[in-house]
Coordinates of C-alpha atoms in Angstrom, one line a residue:
M1 CA 4.8 -121.0 -38.5
P2 CA 1.1 -121.2 -39.6
T3 CA -0.4 -118.2 -41.3
I4 CA -3.7 -116.4 -41.2
A5 CA -4.8 -114.0 -44.0
I6 CA -7.3 -111.4 -42.8
I7 CA -9.2 -109.7 -45.6
G8 CA -10.9 -106.4 -44.7
A9 CA -8.4 -105.9 -41.9
G10 CA -8.9 -102.8 -39.8
P11 CA -8.4 -101.4 -36.3
G12 CA -11.5 -103.2 -34.9
M13 CA -12.3 -106.8 -35.7
G14 CA -9.3 -107.3 -38.0
L15 CA -6.8 -106.3 -35.3
A16 CA -8.6 -108.4 -32.7
I17 CA -8.6 -111.5 -34.9
A18 CA -5.0 -110.9 -35.7
R19 CA -4.2 -110.8 -32.0
T20 CA -6.2 -113.9 -31.3
F21 CA -4.3 -116.0 -33.9
G22 CA -1.0 -114.2 -33.6
S23 CA -0.8 -114.8 -29.9
R24 CA -1.1 -118.5 -30.7
G25 CA 1.9 -118.5 -32.9
Y26 CA 0.4 -117.5 -36.3
D27 CA 2.0 -115.1 -38.8
V28 CA -0.6 -112.5 -39.9
A29 CA -1.2 -111.2 -43.4
L30 CA -3.4 -108.1 -43.3
I31 CA -5.3 -107.2 -46.5
A32 CA -7.3 -104.1 -47.1
R33 CA -7.4 -101.1 -49.4
T34 CA -5.1 -98.6 -47.6
K35 CA -1.4 -99.5 -47.1
E36 CA -0.8 -96.7 -44.6
K37 CA -3.6 -97.9 -42.3
L38 CA -2.5 -101.5 -42.6
Q39 CA 1.0 -100.5 -41.7
S40 CA -0.1 -99.0 -38.4
L41 CA -1.7 -102.3 -37.5
V42 CA 1.5 -104.1 -38.5
D43 CA 3.4 -101.8 -36.2
Q44 CA 1.0 -102.4 -33.3
L45 CA 1.2 -106.2 -33.7
A46 CA 5.0 -106.0 -33.9
E47 CA 5.1 -104.3 -30.5
E48 CA 3.1 -107.3 -29.1
G49 CA 5.6 -109.8 -30.6
I50 CA 3.3 -110.8 -33.5
T51 CA 4.8 -111.1 -37.0
A52 CA 2.5 -109.3 -39.5
E53 CA 2.7 -107.7 -42.9
A54 CA 0.5 -105.5 -45.0
F55 CA -0.8 -106.5 -48.5
P56 CA -3.0 -103.8 -50.0
A57 CA -5.9 -104.9 -52.2
D58 CA -9.5 -104.0 -52.8
V59 CA -12.2 -106.8 -52.6
L60 CA -14.0 -105.1 -55.4
D61 CA -10.9 -105.4 -57.6
R62 CA -10.8 -109.2 -57.9
P63 CA -7.4 -109.4 -59.7
S64 CA -5.8 -107.3 -56.9
L65 CA -7.3 -109.6 -54.2
T66 CA -5.9 -112.7 -55.9
A67 CA -2.5 -111.0 -56.4
A68 CA -2.4 -110.0 -52.7
L69 CA -3.1 -113.6 -51.6
D70 CA -0.4 -114.8 -54.0
A71 CA 2.0 -112.3 -52.4
V72 CA 1.0 -113.7 -48.9
R73 CA 2.1 -117.1 -50.0
A74 CA 5.3 -115.8 -51.4
R75 CA 6.1 -114.1 -48.1
F76 CA 4.8 -116.6 -45.5
G77 CA 4.2 -119.9 -47.4
A78 CA 0.9 -121.7 -47.1
I79 CA -2.2 -119.9 -45.9
D80 CA -3.6 -122.0 -43.1
V81 CA -6.5 -119.8 -42.2
L82 CA -8.4 -117.3 -44.4
E83 CA -10.7 -114.8 -42.8
Y84 CA -13.0 -112.6 -44.9
S85 CA -14.7 -109.6 -43.2
P86 CA -15.0 -106.4 -45.2
A87 CA -16.4 -103.9 -42.7
A88 CA -20.1 -103.6 -43.2
H89 CA -20.4 -100.2 -41.6
S90 CA -17.6 -98.6 -43.4
P91 CA -18.6 -96.3 -46.4
V92 CA -17.9 -97.9 -49.7
P93 CA -18.0 -95.8 -52.9
G94 CA -21.1 -96.6 -55.0
H95 CA -22.8 -98.5 -52.2
S96 CA -26.1 -97.5 -50.6
L97 CA -28.6 -99.0 -48.2
A98 CA -32.1 -99.9 -49.3
A99 CA -35.2 -101.4 -47.7
P100 CA -36.5 -104.7 -49.2
S101 CA -39.2 -102.8 -51.2
E102 CA -36.6 -100.3 -52.4
S103 CA -33.9 -102.9 -53.4
T104 CA -33.1 -102.9 -57.1
V105 CA -30.6 -104.6 -59.3
D106 CA -28.6 -101.4 -59.3
N107 CA -28.3 -101.1 -55.5
L108 CA -28.0 -104.9 -54.8
Q109 CA -25.3 -105.7 -57.3
P110 CA -22.6 -103.7 -55.6
Q111 CA -23.4 -105.5 -52.3
I112 CA -23.2 -108.9 -54.0
E113 CA -19.8 -107.8 -55.5
Y114 CA -18.6 -106.8 -52.0
Y115 CA -19.8 -109.7 -50.0
L116 CA -20.3 -112.8 -52.2
Y117 CA -18.0 -112.2 -55.2
G118 CA -15.1 -111.0 -53.0
A119 CA -15.4 -114.0 -50.8
L120 CA -15.6 -116.4 -53.8
T121 CA -12.5 -114.8 -55.2
A122 CA -10.6 -115.2 -52.0
A123 CA -11.7 -118.8 -51.5
Q124 CA -10.7 -119.8 -55.1
A125 CA -7.2 -118.3 -54.5
V126 CA -6.5 -120.5 -51.4
L127 CA -8.8 -123.5 -51.6
P128 CA -6.8 -125.7 -54.1
A129 CA -3.7 -125.6 -51.9
M130 CA -5.7 -126.3 -48.8
R131 CA -7.3 -129.3 -50.5
E132 CA -4.0 -130.6 -51.6
A133 CA -2.6 -130.2 -48.1
G134 CA -5.7 -131.8 -46.6
A135 CA -5.9 -129.0 -44.0
G136 CA -7.2 -125.4 -43.8
T137 CA -9.9 -123.1 -42.4
L138 CA -12.0 -120.6 -44.3
L139 CA -13.9 -118.1 -42.1
F140 CA -16.4 -115.6 -43.4
T141 CA -18.1 -112.7 -41.5
T142 CA -21.4 -110.9 -42.1
G143 CA -23.7 -108.9 -40.0
G144 CA -26.5 -110.5 -38.0
G145 CA -29.0 -109.5 -40.8
S146 CA -27.8 -112.5 -42.8
V147 CA -29.6 -114.6 -40.3
D148 CA -32.3 -112.3 -38.9
P149 CA -32.8 -109.6 -41.6
V150 CA -33.4 -105.9 -40.8
P151 CA -35.6 -103.8 -43.1
M152 CA -33.3 -100.8 -43.4
L153 CA -30.6 -103.2 -44.7
G154 CA -32.7 -105.0 -47.3
N155 CA -30.1 -105.1 -50.0
V156 CA -27.1 -105.7 -47.7
N157 CA -28.9 -108.5 -45.9
A158 CA -29.8 -110.2 -49.2
A159 CA -26.1 -110.2 -50.3
S160 CA -24.8 -111.3 -46.9
A161 CA -27.4 -114.0 -46.7
A162 CA -26.2 -115.3 -50.1
L163 CA -22.7 -115.4 -48.7
R164 CA -23.8 -117.3 -45.6
N165 CA -25.7 -119.8 -47.7
W166 CA -22.7 -120.5 -49.8
V167 CA -20.3 -120.9 -46.8
L168 CA -22.6 -123.4 -45.1
N169 CA -22.9 -125.3 -48.3
L170 CA -19.2 -125.2 -48.9
D171 CA -18.5 -126.7 -45.6
K172 CA -20.8 -129.6 -46.5
E173 CA -18.9 -130.1 -49.7
L174 CA -15.6 -130.1 -47.9
A175 CA -16.6 -132.7 -45.3
G176 CA -13.9 -135.3 -44.9
S177 CA -11.3 -133.2 -46.8
G178 CA -9.5 -131.7 -43.8
V179 CA -10.6 -128.2 -44.9
H180 CA -13.3 -126.5 -42.9
A181 CA -15.5 -123.5 -43.8
A182 CA -17.5 -121.5 -41.3
H183 CA -19.6 -118.3 -41.0
V184 CA -19.7 -115.7 -38.2
A185 CA -22.8 -113.5 -38.0
I186 CA -22.3 -110.5 -35.8
G187 CA -25.6 -109.2 -34.4
V188 CA -24.3 -106.3 -32.4
W189 CA -22.7 -102.9 -33.0
I190 CA -19.0 -103.3 -32.8
G191 CA -17.3 -100.8 -30.5
G192 CA -18.8 -97.4 -29.6
G193 CA -20.9 -94.9 -31.5
G194 CA -23.8 -97.2 -32.5
P195 CA -27.5 -96.4 -32.6
E196 CA -29.1 -95.7 -29.2
G197 CA -30.4 -98.8 -27.6
F198 CA -28.6 -101.1 -30.1
P199 CA -26.6 -103.9 -28.4
T200 CA -22.8 -103.5 -28.5
A201 CA -19.7 -105.5 -28.0
T202 CA -15.9 -104.9 -28.3
P203 CA -13.9 -106.6 -31.0
D204 CA -11.9 -108.5 -28.2
E205 CA -15.2 -109.9 -27.0
I206 CA -16.1 -111.3 -30.4
A207 CA -12.7 -112.4 -31.7
P208 CA -12.5 -115.7 -29.7
L209 CA -15.4 -117.0 -31.8
Y210 CA -13.0 -117.2 -34.7
W211 CA -10.6 -119.4 -32.9
E212 CA -13.4 -121.6 -31.6
L213 CA -14.7 -122.1 -35.2
H214 CA -11.1 -122.9 -36.4
E215 CA -10.6 -125.5 -33.6
N216 CA -14.1 -127.0 -33.8
R217 CA -14.3 -128.6 -37.2
D218 CA -17.8 -129.8 -36.7
R219 CA -19.2 -126.3 -36.2
S220 CA -20.0 -124.3 -39.4
E221 CA -21.6 -121.2 -37.9
A222 CA -21.5 -118.9 -34.9
V223 CA -24.0 -116.0 -34.2
F224 CA -22.8 -113.4 -31.8
T225 CA -25.6 -111.5 -30.0
A226 CA -25.8 -109.5 -26.8

């Protein structure tokens, strides 16, 4: 059975992506900070006939993230698809939002740790085996501000744009290797409770993009807008 590892898994996009791949025969490894919350997702997927398991780790704790991915391989074997999507609208200790003119080294560095360094760590943990196998997909998610920046998210947009740039460049480097990297920019509020007038979409409406990018090896980016 092929395996997808979802980093930043939660009850929204993480669960929808798990269902998208799990319904197509993938085993699912769910990685996030809280084991209890992950286990509830595992139980939901099990009811739908999808094999899943929880692997607690924090993307800000790079050794724990690497250890979790090692544990995924020990449990399921090779990781065929890696998806990285720490939830941008979830509160993270020590993180704050700042406009471009208010962005500082101090409030930008945590965002870079969260988006770029976490993604780099995850990729480094799985890429050598993918290259050796000549197959694999690396999917990375940011908000739409990585493409079309929003002033109130100045520091977040800068970090996520750095991740986007790296992913697109990585895909160029991997051309012809059988390994594919792609970026998803989500330019809508996911689910309910968003700002008035802001476009929204459900996780189930967005998740098929991930399968499309996995299947279409020539496409390195998808931008979801209303």
